Coordinates of N, CA and C and ligand atoms in Angstrom, one line a residue:
M1 N -11.8 -5.0 -9.5 CA -10.3 -5.1 -9.9 C -9.8 -6.6 -9.6
G2 N -10.5 -7.2 -8.7 CA -10.0 -8.7 -8.4 C -10.4 -9.5 -9.6
I3 N -9.9 -9.3 -10.7 CA -10.2 -10.1 -11.9 C -9.8 -11.5 -11.8
N4 N -10.5 -12.4 -12.2 CA -10.1 -13.8 -12.1 C -9.4 -14.2 -13.3
L5 N -8.4 -15.1 -13.1 CA -7.5 -15.6 -14.1 C -8.3 -16.3 -15.2
S6 N -9.5 -16.9 -14.9 CA -10.3 -17.6 -15.9 C -10.7 -16.6 -17.0
T7 N -11.1 -15.4 -16.5 CA -11.6 -14.4 -17.5 C -10.5 -13.9 -18.4
I8 N -9.3 -13.7 -17.8 CA -8.2 -13.3 -18.6 C -7.8 -14.4 -19.6
N9 N -7.8 -15.6 -19.2 CA -7.3 -16.6 -20.0 C -8.2 -16.9 -21.3
L10 N -9.3 -16.3 -21.4 CA -10.2 -16.4 -22.6 C -9.4 -15.8 -23.7
Y11 N -8.6 -14.8 -23.5 CA -7.9 -14.1 -24.5 C -6.5 -14.7 -24.7
K12 N -6.0 -14.5 -25.8 CA -4.5 -14.8 -25.9 C -3.6 -13.5 -25.7
W13 N -2.9 -13.7 -24.7 CA -2.1 -12.6 -24.3 C -0.6 -12.9 -24.6
L14 N 0.2 -11.9 -25.1 CA 1.6 -12.1 -25.2 C 2.3 -11.7 -24.0
G15 N 3.0 -12.5 -23.2 CA 3.6 -12.1 -22.0 C 5.0 -11.5 -22.2
D16 N 5.3 -10.3 -21.7 CA 6.5 -9.7 -21.7 C 7.4 -10.2 -20.5
S17 N 7.9 -11.3 -20.6 CA 8.7 -11.9 -19.6 C 10.1 -12.2 -20.1
A18 N 11.1 -12.5 -19.3 CA 12.5 -12.8 -19.8 C 12.4 -14.1 -20.6
A19 N 13.2 -14.1 -21.7 CA 13.3 -15.5 -22.4 C 14.5 -16.2 -21.9
M20 N 14.5 -17.5 -22.2 CA 15.6 -18.4 -21.8 C 17.0 -17.8 -22.3
Y21 N 17.9 -17.8 -21.3 CA 19.3 -17.3 -21.7 C 19.3 -15.9 -22.3
Q22 N 18.4 -15.1 -21.9 CA 18.3 -13.8 -22.5 C 19.5 -12.9 -22.0
L23 N 20.2 -12.2 -23.0 CA 21.3 -11.3 -22.6 C 20.9 -9.8 -22.5
G24 N 20.1 -9.4 -23.5 CA 19.7 -8.0 -23.5 C 18.5 -7.7 -22.6
F25 N 18.0 -6.5 -22.8 CA 16.8 -6.0 -22.1 C 15.6 -6.7 -22.7
Q26 N 14.5 -6.6 -21.9 CA 13.2 -7.0 -22.4 C 12.7 -5.9 -23.3
D27 N 11.7 -6.1 -24.2 CA 11.2 -5.1 -25.0 C 10.7 -3.9 -24.3
P28 N 11.0 -2.7 -24.6 CA 10.5 -1.6 -23.8 C 9.0 -1.4 -24.1
A29 N 8.3 -0.9 -23.1 CA 6.9 -0.6 -23.3 C 6.6 0.8 -22.9
T30 N 7.6 1.5 -22.4 CA 7.4 2.9 -22.0 C 8.5 3.8 -22.6
T31 N 8.2 5.1 -22.7 CA 9.3 6.0 -23.3 C 10.5 5.9 -22.5
S32 N 10.4 5.9 -21.1 CA 11.5 5.9 -20.3 C 12.5 4.7 -20.5
M33 N 11.7 3.5 -20.7 CA 12.5 2.3 -21.0 C 13.2 2.4 -22.4
E34 N 12.5 3.0 -23.3 CA 13.1 3.2 -24.6 C 14.4 4.0 -24.5
G35 N 14.3 5.1 -23.7 CA 15.5 5.9 -23.4 C 16.6 5.2 -22.8
I36 N 16.3 4.3 -21.8 CA 17.3 3.5 -21.1 C 17.9 2.5 -22.1
F37 N 17.1 1.9 -22.9 CA 17.6 0.9 -23.9 C 18.5 1.6 -24.9
L38 N 18.2 2.8 -25.4 CA 19.1 3.5 -26.4 C 20.4 4.0 -25.7
F39 N 20.3 4.5 -24.5 CA 21.5 4.9 -23.8 C 22.4 3.8 -23.5
N40 N 21.8 2.5 -23.2 CA 22.7 1.3 -23.1 C 23.3 1.0 -24.3
L41 N 22.7 1.2 -25.4 CA 23.4 0.9 -26.8 C 24.6 1.9 -27.0
H42 N 24.3 3.1 -26.7 CA 25.3 4.2 -26.8 C 26.5 3.9 -25.9
L43 N 26.2 3.5 -24.6 CA 27.3 3.1 -23.7 C 28.1 1.9 -24.3
L44 N 27.5 1.0 -24.8 CA 28.0 -0.3 -25.3 C 29.0 0.2 -26.4
F45 N 28.5 1.0 -27.3 CA 29.4 1.4 -28.4 C 30.7 2.0 -28.0
V46 N 30.5 3.0 -27.0 CA 31.7 3.7 -26.5 C 32.6 2.7 -25.8
I47 N 32.0 1.8 -25.0 CA 32.9 0.8 -24.2 C 33.7 -0.2 -25.1
I48 N 32.9 -0.6 -26.2 CA 33.7 -1.5 -27.0 C 34.7 -0.9 -27.8
S49 N 34.4 0.3 -28.3 CA 35.5 1.1 -29.0 C 36.7 1.4 -28.1
I50 N 36.5 1.6 -26.9 CA 37.7 1.9 -25.9 C 38.4 0.7 -25.8
V51 N 37.8 -0.5 -25.6 CA 38.4 -1.7 -25.3 C 39.2 -2.1 -26.5
I52 N 38.7 -1.9 -27.8 CA 39.4 -2.3 -28.9 C 40.6 -1.4 -29.1
L53 N 40.5 -0.1 -28.8 CA 41.6 0.9 -29.0 C 42.8 0.5 -28.0
V54 N 42.4 0.4 -26.7 CA 43.3 0.1 -25.7 C 44.0 -1.2 -25.9
G55 N 43.3 -2.2 -26.3 CA 43.8 -3.6 -26.5 C 44.7 -3.5 -27.7
W56 N 44.4 -2.8 -28.7 CA 45.3 -2.6 -29.8 C 46.6 -1.9 -29.5
L57 N 46.5 -0.8 -28.7 CA 47.7 0.0 -28.2 C 48.6 -1.0 -27.4
L58 N 48.0 -1.7 -26.5 CA 48.8 -2.7 -25.7 C 49.5 -3.7 -26.5
F59 N 48.8 -4.3 -27.5 CA 49.4 -5.3 -28.3 C 50.6 -4.7 -29.1
I60 N 50.4 -3.5 -29.7 CA 51.5 -2.9 -30.6 C 52.6 -2.6 -29.7
I61 N 52.4 -2.1 -28.5 CA 53.6 -1.7 -27.5 C 54.4 -2.9 -27.2
L62 N 53.6 -4.0 -26.9 CA 54.3 -5.2 -26.4 C 55.1 -5.8 -27.5
R63 N 54.6 -5.7 -28.7 CA 55.3 -6.4 -29.9 C 56.4 -5.5 -30.3
N64 N 56.2 -4.2 -30.3 CA 57.3 -3.3 -30.9 C 58.4 -3.0 -30.0
F65 N 58.1 -3.1 -28.7 CA 59.1 -2.6 -27.7 C 59.6 -3.8 -26.8
A66 N 59.4 -5.0 -27.2 CA 59.8 -6.1 -26.5 C 61.4 -6.0 -26.5
E67 N 62.0 -6.4 -25.4 CA 63.5 -6.4 -25.2 C 64.2 -7.2 -26.3
S68 N 63.6 -8.3 -26.6 CA 64.2 -9.3 -27.6 C 64.2 -8.7 -29.0
N69 N 63.4 -7.9 -29.5 CA 63.5 -7.5 -30.8 C 63.7 -5.9 -31.0
N70 N 64.0 -5.2 -29.9 CA 64.2 -3.8 -30.0 C 65.3 -3.4 -29.0
S71 N 66.5 -3.0 -29.5 CA 67.5 -2.6 -28.6 C 67.7 -1.1 -28.5
N72 N 66.9 -0.3 -29.3 CA 67.0 1.2 -29.3 C 66.1 1.6 -28.1
V73 N 66.7 2.1 -27.1 CA 66.0 2.7 -26.0 C 65.6 4.2 -26.3
A74 N 64.4 4.5 -26.2 CA 64.0 5.9 -26.5 C 64.6 6.7 -25.3
D75 N 64.9 8.0 -25.6 CA 65.6 8.8 -24.6 C 64.7 9.9 -24.2
F76 N 63.4 9.9 -24.5 CA 62.5 11.0 -24.0 C 61.8 10.4 -22.9
T77 N 61.4 11.4 -21.9 CA 60.7 10.9 -20.7 C 59.3 11.6 -20.6
H78 N 59.1 12.8 -21.3 CA 57.9 13.5 -21.2 C 57.5 13.9 -22.6
S79 N 56.2 14.0 -22.8 CA 55.5 14.6 -24.0 C 54.4 15.4 -23.6
N80 N 54.4 16.7 -23.8 CA 53.3 17.5 -23.4 C 52.1 17.3 -24.3
H81 N 52.4 17.1 -25.6 CA 51.4 16.9 -26.5 C 50.5 15.7 -26.3
I82 N 51.3 14.6 -26.0 CA 50.5 13.3 -25.7 C 49.8 13.4 -24.4
E83 N 50.3 14.1 -23.4 CA 49.6 14.2 -22.2 C 48.3 15.0 -22.3
I84 N 48.4 16.0 -23.1 CA 47.2 16.8 -23.4 C 46.2 16.0 -24.0
I85 N 46.6 15.2 -25.0 CA 45.6 14.4 -25.8 C 44.9 13.3 -24.9
W86 N 45.8 12.6 -24.1 CA 45.2 11.5 -23.3 C 44.5 11.9 -22.1
T87 N 44.6 13.3 -21.9 CA 43.7 13.8 -20.7 C 42.4 14.3 -21.3
S88 N 42.5 15.0 -22.3 CA 41.3 15.7 -22.9 C 40.3 14.7 -23.6
I89 N 40.9 13.8 -24.3 CA 39.9 12.9 -25.1 C 39.1 12.1 -24.0
P90 N 39.6 11.5 -22.9 CA 38.7 10.8 -22.0 C 37.7 11.8 -21.4
A91 N 38.2 13.0 -21.1 CA 37.2 14.0 -20.6 C 36.0 14.3 -21.5
L92 N 36.3 14.4 -22.8 CA 35.3 14.6 -23.9 C 34.4 13.4 -23.9
I93 N 35.0 12.2 -23.8 CA 34.2 11.0 -23.9 C 33.2 11.0 -22.7
L94 N 33.7 11.3 -21.4 CA 32.9 11.4 -20.2 C 31.8 12.4 -20.4
L95 N 32.1 13.6 -21.1 CA 30.9 14.5 -21.4 C 29.9 14.0 -22.2
S96 N 30.3 13.2 -23.2 CA 29.4 12.7 -24.2 C 28.5 11.6 -23.6
L97 N 29.0 11.1 -22.5 CA 28.2 10.1 -21.7 C 27.2 10.8 -20.7
A98 N 27.8 11.9 -20.1 CA 27.0 12.5 -19.1 C 25.8 13.3 -19.7
S99 N 26.0 13.9 -20.8 CA 24.8 14.7 -21.3 C 23.6 13.9 -21.6
P100 N 23.6 12.7 -22.4 CA 22.3 12.0 -22.4 C 21.9 11.3 -21.1
S101 N 22.9 11.0 -20.3 CA 22.5 10.3 -19.0 C 21.7 11.3 -18.1
F102 N 22.2 12.6 -18.0 CA 21.5 13.6 -17.2 C 20.0 13.8 -17.8
S103 N 20.0 14.0 -19.1 CA 18.6 14.3 -19.7 C 17.7 13.2 -19.5
L104 N 18.2 11.9 -19.6 CA 17.4 10.8 -19.3 C 16.9 10.7 -17.9
L105 N 17.9 11.0 -16.9 CA 17.6 10.9 -15.5 C 16.6 12.0 -15.1
Y106 N 16.7 13.2 -15.7 CA 15.6 14.2 -15.4 C 14.3 13.9 -16.0
S107 N 14.3 13.2 -17.2 CA 13.1 12.9 -17.8 C 12.3 11.8 -17.0
L108 N 13.0 11.0 -16.3 CA 12.3 10.0 -15.5 C 11.6 10.6 -14.3
D109 N 12.2 11.7 -13.8 CA 11.6 12.4 -12.7 C 10.5 13.5 -13.1
E110 N 10.3 13.7 -14.2 CA 9.4 14.7 -14.8 C 8.0 14.6 -14.2
I111 N 7.5 15.7 -13.7 CA 6.1 15.7 -13.1 C 5.2 15.9 -14.2
S112 N 4.4 15.0 -14.6 CA 3.3 15.3 -15.5 C 2.0 15.3 -14.6
F113 N 0.8 15.5 -15.3 CA -0.5 15.4 -14.6 C -1.0 14.1 -14.7
P114 N -0.9 13.3 -13.7 CA -1.3 11.9 -13.9 C -2.9 11.9 -13.8
E115 N -3.4 11.0 -14.5 CA -4.9 10.8 -14.5 C -5.3 9.7 -13.6
L116 N -4.5 9.0 -13.2 CA -4.7 7.8 -12.3 C -3.5 7.5 -11.3
T117 N -3.9 7.1 -10.1 CA -2.9 6.9 -9.2 C -3.0 5.4 -8.7
L118 N -1.9 4.7 -8.7 CA -1.9 3.3 -8.2 C -1.0 3.2 -7.0
K119 N -1.6 2.9 -6.0 CA -0.8 2.7 -4.7 C -0.4 1.3 -4.5
I120 N 0.9 1.2 -4.2 CA 1.5 -0.1 -4.2 C 2.1 -0.4 -2.9
L121 N 1.7 -1.5 -2.2 CA 2.2 -1.7 -0.8 C 3.0 -3.1 -0.8
G122 N 4.2 -3.1 -0.4 CA 5.0 -4.3 -0.3 C 4.8 -5.0 1.0
H123 N 4.5 -6.2 1.0 CA 4.3 -7.0 2.3 C 5.4 -8.2 2.2
Q124 N 5.7 -8.7 3.4 CA 6.3 -9.9 3.4 C 5.2 -11.1 3.2
W125 N 5.1 -11.7 2.1 CA 5.7 -11.6 0.9 C 4.8 -11.6 -0.3
Y126 N 4.1 -10.5 -0.5 CA 3.2 -10.3 -1.5 C 2.9 -8.8 -1.8
W127 N 2.4 -8.5 -2.8 CA 2.1 -7.1 -3.1 C 0.6 -6.8 -2.9
S128 N 0.3 -5.6 -2.4 CA -1.2 -5.2 -2.4 C -1.3 -3.9 -3.2
Y129 N -2.5 -3.7 -3.9 CA -2.6 -2.6 -4.7 C -3.9 -1.9 -4.3
E130 N -4.0 -0.6 -4.6 CA -5.1 0.3 -4.3 C -5.4 1.3 -5.3
I131 N -6.5 1.5 -5.9 CA -6.9 2.5 -6.8 C -8.0 3.3 -6.1
S132 N -7.8 4.5 -5.8 CA -8.9 5.3 -5.1 C -9.4 6.4 -6.0
D133 N -9.1 6.4 -7.2 CA -9.6 7.5 -8.1 C -11.1 7.2 -8.5
F134 N -11.5 6.0 -8.3 CA -13.0 5.7 -8.7 C -13.8 5.6 -7.4
N135 N -15.1 6.1 -7.5 CA -15.9 6.0 -6.3 C -17.1 5.0 -6.7
S136 N -17.5 4.2 -5.7 CA -18.5 3.2 -6.0 C -19.8 3.8 -5.1
C137 N -21.0 3.4 -5.6 CA -22.2 3.9 -4.9 C -22.2 3.2 -3.4
S138 N -21.7 2.1 -3.3 CA -21.8 1.5 -2.0 C -20.3 1.5 -1.4
N139 N -20.2 1.5 -0.1 CA -19.0 1.6 0.5 C -18.2 0.2 0.5
S140 N -19.0 -0.8 0.3 CA -18.3 -2.1 0.5 C -17.4 -2.5 -0.7
H141 N -17.6 -1.8 -1.8 CA -16.7 -2.0 -2.9 C -15.6 -1.0 -3.1
N142 N -14.3 -1.5 -3.1 CA -13.3 -0.6 -3.4 C -12.2 -1.4 -4.2
L143 N -11.5 -0.7 -4.8 CA -10.4 -1.3 -5.6 C -9.1 -1.6 -4.8
K144 N -9.2 -2.5 -4.0 CA -8.1 -2.7 -3.0 C -7.9 -4.2 -3.0
Y145 N -6.8 -4.7 -3.3 CA -6.7 -6.1 -3.3 C -5.2 -6.6 -3.2
S146 N -4.9 -7.8 -2.8 CA -3.6 -8.3 -2.6 C -3.4 -9.3 -3.8
S147 N -2.1 -9.4 -4.2 CA -1.8 -10.3 -5.3 C -0.6 -11.3 -4.9
Y148 N -1.0 -12.6 -4.8 CA -0.1 -13.6 -4.4 C 0.4 -14.3 -5.6
M149 N 1.6 -14.9 -5.4 CA 2.2 -15.8 -6.4 C 1.4 -17.1 -6.5
L150 N 1.2 -17.5 -7.7 CA 0.7 -18.9 -8.0 C 1.6 -19.9 -7.7
T151 N 1.3 -21.0 -6.9 CA 2.2 -22.0 -6.7 C 2.3 -23.1 -7.9
D152 N 3.3 -23.8 -7.8 CA 3.5 -24.8 -8.9 C 2.3 -25.7 -9.1
E153 N 1.7 -26.1 -8.0 CA 0.4 -27.0 -8.1 C -0.7 -26.3 -8.8
T154 N -0.8 -25.0 -8.5 CA -1.9 -24.3 -9.2 C -1.6 -24.2 -10.8
L155 N -0.4 -23.9 -11.0 CA 0.0 -23.8 -12.5 C -0.2 -25.1 -13.2
Q156 N 0.1 -26.2 -12.6 CA 0.0 -27.5 -13.3 C -1.5 -27.8 -13.5
K157 N -2.3 -27.4 -12.5 CA -3.8 -27.7 -12.7 C -4.4 -26.8 -13.8
S158 N -3.8 -25.6 -13.9 CA -4.5 -24.6 -14.9 C -4.2 -24.9 -16.3
S159 N -3.0 -25.7 -16.6 CA -2.6 -26.2 -18.0 C -2.7 -25.1 -19.1
V160 N -2.3 -23.8 -18.7 CA -2.4 -22.8 -19.7 C -1.0 -22.4 -20.1
G161 N 0.1 -23.0 -19.5 CA 1.4 -22.7 -19.8 C 1.8 -21.3 -19.2
L162 N 1.5 -21.2 -18.0 CA 1.8 -19.8 -17.4 C 3.2 -20.0 -16.9
F163 N 3.8 -18.8 -16.6 CA 5.2 -18.7 -16.2 C 5.4 -19.1 -14.7
R164 N 6.3 -20.1 -14.5 CA 6.6 -20.4 -13.0 C 7.2 -19.3 -12.3
V165 N 6.8 -19.1 -11.0 CA 7.3 -18.1 -10.1 C 7.1 -16.7 -10.6
L166 N 6.4 -16.5 -11.6 CA 6.1 -15.2 -12.2 C 4.6 -14.8 -12.2
E167 N 3.7 -15.7 -12.0 CA 2.3 -15.5 -12.2 C 1.7 -15.2 -10.8
T168 N 0.7 -14.3 -10.8 CA 0.0 -14.0 -9.5 C -1.5 -14.4 -9.7
N169 N -2.2 -14.5 -8.6 CA -3.6 -14.8 -8.7 C -4.4 -13.6 -9.2
K170 N -4.0 -12.4 -8.8 CA -4.7 -11.2 -9.3 C -3.6 -10.3 -10.0
R171 N -4.0 -9.8 -11.2 CA -3.1 -8.9 -12.0 C -3.4 -7.4 -11.7
V172 N -2.4 -6.7 -11.8 CA -2.6 -5.2 -11.8 C -3.1 -4.9 -13.1
I173 N -4.2 -4.1 -13.3 CA -4.7 -3.7 -14.6 C -4.5 -2.2 -14.7
L174 N -3.9 -1.8 -15.7 CA -3.6 -0.4 -16.0 C -4.0 0.0 -17.4
P175 N -4.3 1.2 -17.6 CA -4.8 1.6 -19.0 C -3.4 2.0 -19.8
T176 N -3.5 1.8 -21.1 CA -2.3 2.3 -22.0 C -2.5 3.7 -22.3
N177 N -1.5 4.4 -22.8 CA -1.5 5.7 -23.2 C -2.1 6.7 -22.3
T178 N -1.8 6.5 -20.9 CA -2.4 7.4 -19.9 C -1.3 7.7 -18.9
H179 N -1.3 8.9 -18.5 CA -0.2 9.3 -17.5 C -0.6 8.7 -16.2
L180 N 0.2 7.9 -15.7 CA -0.1 7.2 -14.4 C 0.9 7.6 -13.3
R181 N 0.5 7.6 -12.1 CA 1.3 7.9 -11.0 C 1.4 6.7 -10.1
L182 N 2.5 6.2 -9.7 CA 2.8 5.1 -8.8 C 3.2 5.6 -7.5
L183 N 2.5 5.2 -6.4 CA 2.9 5.5 -5.1 C 3.4 4.2 -4.3
I184 N 4.6 4.1 -4.0 CA 5.0 2.8 -3.6 C 5.5 3.0 -2.0
T185 N 5.1 2.1 -1.4 CA 5.6 2.0 0.1 C 5.5 0.5 0.6
A186 N 6.1 0.4 1.7 CA 6.1 -1.0 2.3 C 5.5 -1.0 3.7
V187 N 4.9 -2.1 4.1 CA 4.3 -2.3 5.4 C 5.3 -2.8 6.4
D188 N 6.2 -3.7 6.0 CA 7.1 -4.3 7.0 C 8.6 -4.0 6.7
V189 N 9.1 -4.6 5.6 CA 10.6 -4.5 5.5 C 10.7 -3.8 4.1
L190 N 11.9 -3.5 3.6 CA 12.2 -3.0 2.2 C 11.8 -4.0 1.2
H191 N 11.1 -3.5 0.2 CA 10.9 -4.3 -1.0 C 11.2 -3.3 -2.2
S192 N 11.1 -3.8 -3.4 CA 11.3 -3.0 -4.6 C 10.5 -3.4 -5.8
W193 N 9.6 -2.5 -6.2 CA 8.6 -2.9 -7.2 C 9.3 -2.6 -8.5
T194 N 9.5 -3.7 -9.3 CA 10.3 -3.6 -10.5 C 9.5 -4.3 -11.7
V195 N 9.4 -3.6 -12.8 CA 8.9 -4.2 -14.0 C 9.9 -3.8 -15.1
P196 N 10.7 -4.8 -15.6 CA 11.8 -4.4 -16.6 C 11.3 -3.8 -17.8
S197 N 10.2 -4.2 -18.4 CA 9.7 -3.6 -19.6 C 9.3 -2.1 -19.4
F198 N 9.0 -1.7 -18.2 CA 8.6 -0.3 -18.0 C 9.7 0.6 -17.6
G199 N 10.8 -0.1 -17.4 CA 11.9 0.7 -16.8 C 11.6 1.3 -15.4
V200 N 10.8 0.6 -14.6 CA 10.5 1.1 -13.3 C 11.1 0.1 -12.3
K201 N 11.9 0.7 -11.4 CA 12.4 0.0 -10.2 C 12.4 1.0 -9.1
V202 N 11.5 0.9 -8.2 CA 11.3 1.8 -7.1 C 11.3 1.1 -5.8
D203 N 12.1 1.5 -4.9 CA 12.1 0.9 -3.6 C 10.9 1.2 -2.7
A204 N 10.4 0.2 -2.1 CA 9.3 0.3 -1.2 C 9.8 0.3 0.3
C205 N 9.8 1.5 0.8 CA 10.4 1.6 2.1 C 9.3 1.9 3.2
P206 N 9.4 1.1 4.3 CA 8.4 1.4 5.3 C 8.4 2.8 5.8
G207 N 7.3 3.5 6.0 CA 7.2 4.8 6.5 C 7.7 5.9 5.5
R208 N 7.7 5.6 4.2 CA 8.2 6.6 3.3 C 7.4 6.3 2.0
L209 N 7.0 7.3 1.3 CA 6.2 7.1 0.1 C 7.0 7.5 -1.1
N210 N 7.3 6.5 -2.0 CA 8.1 6.9 -3.3 C 7.1 7.0 -4.4
Q211 N 7.5 7.9 -5.3 CA 6.6 8.1 -6.4 C 7.4 7.8 -7.7
A212 N 6.7 7.3 -8.7 CA 7.1 7.1 -10.0 C 6.1 7.4 -11.0
N213 N 6.6 7.8 -12.2 CA 5.7 8.1 -13.3 C 5.6 7.0 -14.3
L214 N 4.5 6.7 -14.9 CA 4.4 5.6 -15.8 C 3.5 6.0 -16.9
F215 N 4.0 5.6 -18.1 CA 3.2 5.9 -19.4 C 3.4 4.6 -20.3
I216 N 2.3 3.7 -20.3 CA 2.6 2.5 -21.0 C 2.1 2.8 -22.5
K217 N 2.9 2.3 -23.4 CA 2.6 2.7 -24.8 C 2.0 1.5 -25.5
R218 N 1.9 0.3 -25.0 CA 1.3 -0.8 -25.7 C 0.6 -1.7 -24.8
F219 N -0.4 -2.4 -25.2 CA -1.1 -3.4 -24.3 C -0.3 -4.7 -24.2
G220 N -0.6 -5.4 -23.2 CA 0.2 -6.7 -23.0 C 0.2 -7.1 -21.6
V221 N 0.9 -8.1 -21.3 CA 1.1 -8.6 -19.8 C 2.5 -8.5 -19.5
F222 N 2.8 -7.8 -18.5 CA 4.2 -7.4 -18.2 C 4.5 -8.0 -16.8
F223 N 5.7 -8.7 -16.8 CA 6.0 -9.5 -15.6 C 7.3 -8.7 -14.8
G224 N 7.2 -8.8 -13.5 CA 8.3 -8.2 -12.8 C 8.5 -9.0 -11.5
Q225 N 9.5 -8.7 -10.7 CA 9.7 -9.3 -9.4 C 10.2 -8.3 -8.5
C226 N 10.0 -8.7 -7.1 CA 10.6 -7.8 -6.1 C 12.1 -7.9 -6.2
S227 N 12.6 -6.7 -6.1 CA 14.1 -6.6 -6.4 C 14.9 -5.9 -5.2
E228 N 14.4 -6.4 -4.0 CA 15.2 -5.9 -2.8 C 15.0 -7.1 -1.8
I229 N 16.2 -7.6 -1.4 CA 16.2 -8.7 -0.6 C 15.3 -8.5 0.7
C230 N 14.2 -9.2 0.8 CA 13.3 -8.9 1.9 C 12.9 -10.1 2.7
G231 N 13.7 -11.2 2.6 CA 13.4 -12.3 3.5 C 13.3 -13.6 2.7
V232 N 12.9 -14.7 3.3 CA 12.9 -16.0 2.7 C 12.2 -16.1 1.4
N233 N 11.1 -15.5 1.3 CA 10.2 -15.6 0.2 C 10.4 -14.4 -0.8
H234 N 11.6 -13.7 -0.8 CA 11.9 -12.6 -1.7 C 11.7 -12.9 -3.2
G235 N 12.0 -14.1 -3.5 CA 11.9 -14.6 -4.9 C 10.5 -14.9 -5.3
F236 N 9.6 -15.0 -4.4 CA 8.2 -15.4 -4.5 C 7.1 -14.3 -4.4
M237 N 7.5 -13.2 -4.7 CA 6.4 -12.0 -4.7 C 6.4 -11.3 -6.1
P238 N 6.0 -12.0 -7.1 CA 6.1 -11.5 -8.5 C 5.1 -10.4 -8.7
I239 N 5.3 -9.7 -9.8 CA 4.4 -8.6 -10.2 C 3.9 -8.8 -11.6
V240 N 2.5 -8.8 -11.8 CA 2.0 -9.0 -13.2 C 1.2 -7.8 -13.4
V241 N 1.4 -7.1 -14.6 CA 0.7 -5.9 -14.9 C 0.0 -6.2 -16.3
L242 N -1.3 -6.1 -16.3 CA -2.0 -6.2 -17.6 C -2.3 -4.9 -18.0
A243 N -1.8 -4.5 -19.1 CA -2.1 -3.1 -19.7 C -3.1 -3.3 -20.9
V244 N -4.2 -2.6 -20.7 CA -5.3 -2.6 -21.7 C -5.6 -1.2 -22.2
P245 N -6.1 -1.1 -23.4 CA -6.6 0.3 -23.8 C -7.6 0.9 -22.8
S246 N -7.6 2.1 -22.7 CA -8.3 2.9 -21.6 C -9.8 2.6 -21.6
V247 N -10.3 2.4 -22.8 CA -11.8 2.1 -22.9 C -12.1 0.8 -22.1
Q248 N -11.3 -0.2 -22.5 CA -11.5 -1.5 -21.9 C -11.2 -1.4 -20.3
Y249 N -10.2 -0.6 -20.1 CA -9.9 -0.4 -18.7 C -11.1 0.1 -17.8
H250 N -11.7 1.1 -18.4 CA -12.8 1.7 -17.6 C -14.0 0.7 -17.6
Y251 N -14.2 0.0 -18.6 CA -15.2 -1.1 -18.5 C -14.9 -2.1 -17.4
I252 N -13.7 -2.6 -17.4 CA -13.3 -3.6 -16.3 C -13.5 -3.0 -15.0
I253 N -13.0 -1.7 -14.8 CA -13.1 -1.1 -13.5 C -14.6 -1.0 -13.0
M254 N -15.4 -0.5 -13.9 CA -16.8 -0.2 -13.6 C -17.6 -1.5 -13.3
T255 N -17.3 -2.6 -14.1 CA -18.0 -3.9 -13.9 C -17.6 -4.4 -12.5
N256 N -16.3 -4.3 -12.2 CA -15.8 -4.8 -11.1 C -16.3 -4.1 -9.8
L257 N -16.4 -2.8 -9.9 CA -16.9 -1.9 -8.8 C -18.3 -2.2 -8.5
E258 N -19.1 -2.4 -9.5 CA -20.6 -2.4 -9.2 C -21.1 -3.8 -9.1
F259 N -20.5 -4.8 -9.8 CA -21.0 -6.1 -9.8 C -20.3 -7.2 -9.1
N260 N -19.2 -6.8 -8.5 CA -18.4 -7.8 -7.9 C -19.0 -8.5 -6.7
Ligands
CUA301 CU1 9.9 -8.2 -1.4 CU2 12.1 -8.8 -2.1

């Protein structure tokens, strides 16, 4: 599993990282992130409609009922009809937001039967990973390794145009179109394992094991960063996931287990 960067760089990979001045989400690579993406669009539509409606009402009221151009003071103080309307419509809007939100929330927690478990440990300040679903003939080989950020000097030497503060010396390799289980914990302080394209952001708490499901739909290199303030080098413990088709994945795993 300790795959060298030189092997990976033989191929051209499209990196799923944030673009310069990006406003929206990164391209989704999992069904849960697609759900989050669509729900965000739904929310934006509702929010923008409300802002336009309220802004228009405010403008109309200020213009039509200014003291300078309107001397007729209305003599009513209550209107049951209006009160019913302006209470029930917001309640209906909230319902229309709650229903997709809850179904999305429950779908994120759905227990499927994972074929592979990746253990993720947060350290100050690097991540280490463990896959124990594969057995080797010898005990000296296991899929257990730490992944550290590549420093600026290393990046300059490599001349491959890697992303600054996002690249690691070893990448997590995961198969696509496979139900995966992530077990996340920390060794020292709170960290958070986050990959925006996956829609995964799970806290790594010391003494506690958090679980997340992952189903990657396409191959590629996915970048993430620790998302819980964990000390001076919080910004320097990135996550790089290389997702490959499962046949290639098993080939990589087997070659690394037996011949590393
Ligand atoms: Cu680890 Cu922030």
